[in-house]
Amino acid sequence: MTDPAHQPADPLTTEQPTTEQRRAQAMQELTEQRDKYKKREGISKGRRGLIIVNTGKGKGKTTAALGLMMRAHGRGLTTKLFQFLKHDTAKFGEHRTLDKLGIPCQGLGDGWTWRSRDLENSAELAAHGWTLARAAIEAGEHDLIVLDEFTYPLKYGWVAWPEVEAVLRARDPNLHVVITGRDALPELIALADTVSEIQPVKHAYEAGIGGQQGIEY
């Protein structure tokens, strides 16, 4: 039997600090951070293409990549989105927005793998999709390319990692590549410049709330 004294505190029953207490604590910490701050030396300036990976089991990996596309587009960068699971006829909210902005998006799959009636065909679509994405990377006509849900073809062995690694290493040094999806390969994480792991804390689905238009799709 667990000792009640060692039970983790319940945030809903534990007394929470007042707004005034939070403010006082924050002002003290922010003042200390400001006084200790020193600009790091040796930071490079100018353009440099990055490999960015959004992984983890939480919601928001594709959403974050789309946010980067919006930011890049606002800065005049040329962007393109490849989606390795969604089919080419998908018209979710992001597709409608990208159409209005004139940002190209290409669906390469046949829907989610757990709904696929033919996984061999799914694998072939992913391999073909990679040839299209590879051609875009090698063409050097974009400033930022998003390979959405690309961790899955890599994880399943539908696309060979050594080939992907070679293409990423040989790309234009100014090209940003963003890769999203769960279970990113350790090799991909090692190669990437920036990796964010999004982990779930709560999700509405767990409370029986279905996907919401404009939020999930």
mmCIF file of C-alpha atoms in Angstrom:
data_model
loop_
_atom_site.group_PDB
_atom_site.id
_atom_site.type_symbol
_atom_site.label_atom_id
_atom_site.label_comp_id
_atom_site.label_asym_id
_atom_site.label_seq_id
_atom_site.Cartn_x
_atom_site.Cartn_y
_atom_site.Cartn_z
ATOM 1 C CA MET A 1 0.000 0.000 0.000
ATOM 2 C CA THR A 2 1.370 3.393 -1.011
ATOM 3 C CA ASP A 3 2.284 5.730 1.819
ATOM 4 C CA PRO A 4 -0.122 8.719 1.600
ATOM 5 C CA ALA A 5 2.760 10.976 2.583
ATOM 6 C CA HIS A 6 4.514 10.074 -0.651
ATOM 7 C CA GLN A 7 1.510 10.485 -2.951
ATOM 8 C CA PRO A 8 2.025 13.134 -5.655
ATOM 9 C CA ALA A 9 0.184 16.385 -4.993
ATOM 10 C CA ASP A 10 -3.105 16.855 -6.790
ATOM 11 C CA PRO A 11 -2.946 20.219 -8.589
ATOM 12 C CA LEU A 12 -6.728 20.537 -8.317
ATOM 13 C CA THR A 13 -6.780 20.201 -4.527
ATOM 14 C CA THR A 14 -3.405 21.682 -3.630
ATOM 15 C CA GLU A 15 -3.629 25.325 -2.683
ATOM 16 C CA GLN A 16 -2.515 27.439 -5.611
ATOM 17 C CA PRO A 17 -0.632 30.741 -5.363
ATOM 18 C CA THR A 18 -2.580 33.943 -5.807
ATOM 19 C CA THR A 19 -2.124 36.169 -8.836
ATOM 20 C CA GLU A 20 -0.150 38.616 -6.701
ATOM 21 C CA GLN A 21 2.173 35.842 -5.502
ATOM 22 C CA ARG A 22 2.715 34.610 -9.055
ATOM 23 C CA ARG A 23 3.504 38.145 -10.187
ATOM 24 C CA ALA A 24 5.995 38.761 -7.385
ATOM 25 C CA GLN A 25 7.756 35.451 -8.036
ATOM 26 C CA ALA A 26 7.854 36.043 -11.781
ATOM 27 C CA MET A 27 9.222 39.578 -11.452
ATOM 28 C CA GLN A 28 12.012 38.304 -9.238
ATOM 29 C CA GLU A 29 12.931 35.498 -11.642
ATOM 30 C CA LEU A 30 12.733 37.727 -14.718
ATOM 31 C CA THR A 31 14.942 40.331 -13.071
ATOM 32 C CA GLU A 32 17.543 37.676 -12.245
ATOM 33 C CA GLN A 33 17.421 36.316 -15.806
ATOM 34 C CA ARG A 34 17.816 39.796 -17.267
ATOM 35 C CA ASP A 35 20.777 40.634 -15.050
ATOM 36 C CA LYS A 36 22.543 37.359 -15.935
ATOM 37 C CA TYR A 37 21.856 37.553 -19.676
ATOM 38 C CA LYS A 38 24.826 37.716 -22.005
ATOM 39 C CA LYS A 39 24.626 37.429 -25.750
ATOM 40 C CA ARG A 40 26.292 34.200 -26.793
ATOM 41 C CA GLU A 41 29.451 34.622 -28.828
ATOM 42 C CA GLY A 42 30.155 32.745 -32.046
ATOM 43 C CA ILE A 43 26.588 32.771 -33.367
ATOM 44 C CA SER A 44 26.606 32.734 -37.184
ATOM 45 C CA LYS A 45 24.813 35.436 -39.123
ATOM 46 C CA GLY A 46 23.012 35.270 -42.424
ATOM 47 C CA ARG A 47 21.077 32.525 -44.164
ATOM 48 C CA ARG A 48 21.712 28.857 -43.445
ATOM 49 C CA GLY A 49 19.388 26.040 -44.383
ATOM 50 C CA LEU A 50 18.131 24.010 -41.439
ATOM 51 C CA ILE A 51 16.758 20.510 -40.999
ATOM 52 C CA ILE A 52 13.874 20.792 -38.543
ATOM 53 C CA VAL A 53 12.064 17.782 -37.078
ATOM 54 C CA ASN A 54 8.714 17.902 -35.270
ATOM 55 C CA THR A 55 8.111 14.552 -33.594
ATOM 56 C CA GLY A 56 6.420 13.045 -30.536
ATOM 57 C CA LYS A 57 2.949 11.687 -29.748
ATOM 58 C CA GLY A 58 1.289 15.031 -29.055
ATOM 59 C CA LYS A 59 -0.943 17.126 -31.292
ATOM 60 C CA GLY A 60 0.629 19.966 -33.243
ATOM 61 C CA LYS A 61 3.495 18.598 -35.339
ATOM 62 C CA THR A 62 1.967 19.428 -38.714
ATOM 63 C CA THR A 63 0.392 22.566 -37.286
ATOM 64 C CA ALA A 64 3.823 23.835 -36.252
ATOM 65 C CA ALA A 65 5.232 23.085 -39.705
ATOM 66 C CA LEU A 66 2.348 24.972 -41.322
ATOM 67 C CA GLY A 67 3.090 27.899 -39.040
ATOM 68 C CA LEU A 68 6.675 27.933 -40.306
ATOM 69 C CA MET A 69 5.371 27.932 -43.877
ATOM 70 C CA MET A 70 3.192 30.955 -43.130
ATOM 71 C CA ARG A 71 6.140 32.775 -41.580
ATOM 72 C CA ALA A 72 8.439 31.918 -44.485
ATOM 73 C CA HIS A 73 5.798 32.960 -47.011
ATOM 74 C CA GLY A 74 5.442 36.276 -45.214
ATOM 75 C CA ARG A 75 9.184 36.814 -45.655
ATOM 76 C CA GLY A 76 8.988 36.154 -49.367
ATOM 77 C CA LEU A 77 10.447 32.631 -49.228
ATOM 78 C CA THR A 78 9.257 30.030 -51.704
ATOM 79 C CA THR A 79 7.736 27.036 -49.939
ATOM 80 C CA LYS A 80 6.128 23.693 -50.748
ATOM 81 C CA LEU A 81 4.338 21.044 -48.701
ATOM 82 C CA PHE A 82 4.511 17.296 -49.391
ATOM 83 C CA GLN A 83 2.148 15.141 -47.315
ATOM 84 C CA PHE A 84 3.102 11.472 -47.292
ATOM 85 C CA LEU A 85 -0.112 10.020 -45.875
ATOM 86 C CA LYS A 86 -2.922 12.343 -46.936
ATOM 87 C CA HIS A 87 -4.258 11.801 -50.429
ATOM 88 C CA ASP A 88 -4.069 14.382 -53.203
ATOM 89 C CA THR A 89 -7.781 15.189 -53.070
ATOM 90 C CA ALA A 90 -7.799 16.129 -49.362
ATOM 91 C CA LYS A 91 -9.330 19.540 -48.738
ATOM 92 C CA PHE A 92 -8.799 20.191 -45.057
ATOM 93 C CA GLY A 93 -8.544 23.682 -43.675
ATOM 94 C CA GLU A 94 -4.814 23.964 -44.314
ATOM 95 C CA HIS A 95 -5.235 22.984 -47.960
ATOM 96 C CA ARG A 96 -7.861 25.680 -48.501
ATOM 97 C CA THR A 97 -5.607 28.292 -46.914
ATOM 98 C CA LEU A 98 -2.558 27.236 -48.912
ATOM 99 C CA ASP A 99 -4.625 27.414 -52.101
ATOM 100 C CA LYS A 100 -5.632 30.993 -51.283
ATOM 101 C CA LEU A 101 -2.020 31.941 -50.602
ATOM 102 C CA GLY A 102 -0.753 30.217 -53.723
ATOM 103 C CA ILE A 103 1.502 27.848 -51.768
ATOM 104 C CA PRO A 104 1.821 24.458 -53.490
ATOM 105 C CA CYS A 105 0.789 21.368 -51.552
ATOM 106 C CA GLN A 106 0.904 17.792 -52.778
ATOM 107 C CA GLY A 107 -0.751 14.781 -51.157
ATOM 108 C CA LEU A 108 1.217 11.607 -51.782
ATOM 109 C CA GLY A 109 -0.612 8.887 -49.849
ATOM 110 C CA ASP A 110 -3.906 7.042 -49.659
ATOM 111 C CA GLY A 111 -5.010 8.179 -46.222
ATOM 112 C CA TRP A 112 -4.015 7.003 -42.766
ATOM 113 C CA THR A 113 -2.237 3.645 -42.642
ATOM 114 C CA TRP A 114 -4.709 2.159 -40.153
ATOM 115 C CA ARG A 115 -7.445 2.639 -42.770
ATOM 116 C CA SER A 116 -5.445 1.387 -45.729
ATOM 117 C CA ARG A 117 -6.947 -1.547 -47.607
ATOM 118 C CA ASP A 118 -3.648 -2.231 -49.372
ATOM 119 C CA LEU A 119 -0.494 -1.525 -47.385
ATOM 120 C CA GLU A 120 1.742 -2.605 -50.271
ATOM 121 C CA ASN A 121 0.135 0.120 -52.355
ATOM 122 C CA SER A 122 0.654 2.555 -49.476
ATOM 123 C CA ALA A 123 4.346 1.660 -49.484
ATOM 124 C CA GLU A 124 4.591 2.163 -53.240
ATOM 125 C CA LEU A 125 2.889 5.546 -52.972
ATOM 126 C CA ALA A 126 5.337 6.612 -50.282
ATOM 127 C CA ALA A 127 8.318 5.535 -52.389
ATOM 128 C CA HIS A 128 6.941 7.407 -55.390
ATOM 129 C CA GLY A 129 6.241 10.417 -53.192
ATOM 130 C CA TRP A 130 9.847 10.440 -52.061
ATOM 131 C CA THR A 131 11.040 10.569 -55.683
ATOM 132 C CA LEU A 132 8.893 13.689 -56.156
ATOM 133 C CA ALA A 133 10.087 15.284 -52.927
ATOM 134 C CA ARG A 134 13.682 14.391 -53.733
ATOM 135 C CA ALA A 135 13.379 16.031 -57.128
ATOM 136 C CA ALA A 136 12.067 19.198 -55.491
ATOM 137 C CA ILE A 137 14.905 19.232 -52.964
ATOM 138 C CA GLU A 138 17.529 18.704 -55.670
ATOM 139 C CA ALA A 139 15.994 21.272 -58.036
ATOM 140 C CA GLY A 140 16.883 24.109 -55.683
ATOM 141 C CA GLU A 141 13.784 26.131 -56.590
ATOM 142 C CA HIS A 142 12.401 26.425 -53.047
ATOM 143 C CA ASP A 143 13.568 28.021 -49.843
ATOM 144 C CA LEU A 144 11.596 25.755 -47.511
ATOM 145 C CA ILE A 145 10.150 22.289 -48.114
ATOM 146 C CA VAL A 146 7.959 20.449 -45.620
ATOM 147 C CA LEU A 147 7.900 16.642 -45.672
ATOM 148 C CA ASP A 148 4.811 16.094 -43.573
ATOM 149 C CA GLU A 149 4.296 12.637 -42.008
ATOM 150 C CA PHE A 150 7.603 11.550 -43.550
ATOM 151 C CA THR A 151 8.817 9.835 -40.385
ATOM 152 C CA TYR A 152 6.374 6.998 -41.090
ATOM 153 C CA PRO A 153 7.767 5.885 -44.492
ATOM 154 C CA LEU A 154 11.223 6.015 -42.908
ATOM 155 C CA LYS A 155 10.118 4.023 -39.848
ATOM 156 C CA TYR A 156 8.293 1.405 -41.939
ATOM 157 C CA GLY A 157 11.247 0.946 -44.314
ATOM 158 C CA TRP A 158 9.204 2.171 -47.279
ATOM 159 C CA VAL A 159 11.913 4.732 -48.023
ATOM 160 C CA ALA A 160 15.600 3.993 -47.419
ATOM 161 C CA TRP A 161 17.199 6.262 -44.836
ATOM 162 C CA PRO A 162 20.726 6.206 -46.380
ATOM 163 C CA GLU A 163 19.309 7.696 -49.597
ATOM 164 C CA VAL A 164 17.357 10.336 -47.696
ATOM 165 C CA GLU A 165 20.401 11.242 -45.638
ATOM 166 C CA ALA A 166 22.538 11.634 -48.758
ATOM 167 C CA VAL A 167 19.954 13.920 -50.389
ATOM 168 C CA LEU A 168 19.575 16.057 -47.271
ATOM 169 C CA ARG A 169 23.323 16.436 -46.868
ATOM 170 C CA ALA A 170 23.803 17.361 -50.537
ATOM 171 C CA ARG A 171 20.927 19.869 -50.705
ATOM 172 C CA ASP A 172 21.370 23.575 -51.383
ATOM 173 C CA PRO A 173 22.979 24.999 -48.219
ATOM 174 C CA ASN A 174 20.217 27.624 -47.981
ATOM 175 C CA LEU A 175 17.292 25.192 -48.205
ATOM 176 C CA HIS A 176 15.261 24.552 -45.060
ATOM 177 C CA VAL A 177 13.648 21.097 -44.778
ATOM 178 C CA VAL A 178 10.993 20.372 -42.155
ATOM 179 C CA ILE A 179 10.043 16.757 -41.366
ATOM 180 C CA THR A 180 7.082 15.805 -39.180
ATOM 181 C CA GLY A 181 5.618 12.661 -37.639
ATOM 182 C CA ARG A 182 5.903 10.320 -34.681
ATOM 183 C CA ASP A 183 8.870 8.084 -33.918
ATOM 184 C CA ALA A 184 11.555 9.961 -35.834
ATOM 185 C CA LEU A 185 14.546 7.716 -36.540
ATOM 186 C CA PRO A 186 17.514 8.290 -34.212
ATOM 187 C CA GLU A 187 19.626 8.877 -37.336
ATOM 188 C CA LEU A 188 17.300 11.669 -38.444
ATOM 189 C CA ILE A 189 17.363 13.271 -35.012
ATOM 190 C CA ALA A 190 21.169 13.149 -35.036
ATOM 191 C CA LEU A 191 21.321 14.826 -38.447
ATOM 192 C CA ALA A 192 18.736 17.526 -37.722
ATOM 193 C CA ASP A 193 19.599 21.021 -36.549
ATOM 194 C CA THR A 194 16.419 21.544 -34.533
ATOM 195 C CA VAL A 195 14.216 18.818 -33.053
ATOM 196 C CA SER A 196 11.000 19.385 -31.106
ATOM 197 C CA GLU A 197 9.296 16.506 -29.337
ATOM 198 C CA ILE A 198 5.619 17.256 -28.721
ATOM 199 C CA GLN A 199 4.149 15.163 -25.920
ATOM 200 C CA PRO A 200 0.479 14.984 -24.932
ATOM 201 C CA VAL A 201 -0.750 16.198 -21.564
ATOM 202 C CA LYS A 202 -4.476 16.122 -22.314
ATOM 203 C CA HIS A 203 -6.493 15.635 -25.479
ATOM 204 C CA ALA A 204 -10.180 16.272 -25.983
ATOM 205 C CA TYR A 205 -10.552 12.870 -27.680
ATOM 206 C CA GLU A 206 -9.889 11.169 -24.342
ATOM 207 C CA ALA A 207 -13.019 12.889 -23.008
ATOM 208 C CA GLY A 208 -15.072 11.580 -25.924
ATOM 209 C CA ILE A 209 -14.876 14.764 -27.987
ATOM 210 C CA GLY A 210 -14.396 14.096 -31.688
ATOM 211 C CA GLY A 211 -12.196 15.987 -34.131
ATOM 212 C CA GLN A 212 -13.242 19.593 -34.672
ATOM 213 C CA GLN A 213 -13.406 21.305 -38.053
ATOM 214 C CA GLY A 214 -10.769 23.990 -38.170
ATOM 215 C CA ILE A 215 -8.836 22.372 -35.327
ATOM 216 C CA GLU A 216 -8.068 18.807 -36.425
ATOM 217 C CA TYR A 217 -8.908 19.156 -40.105
#
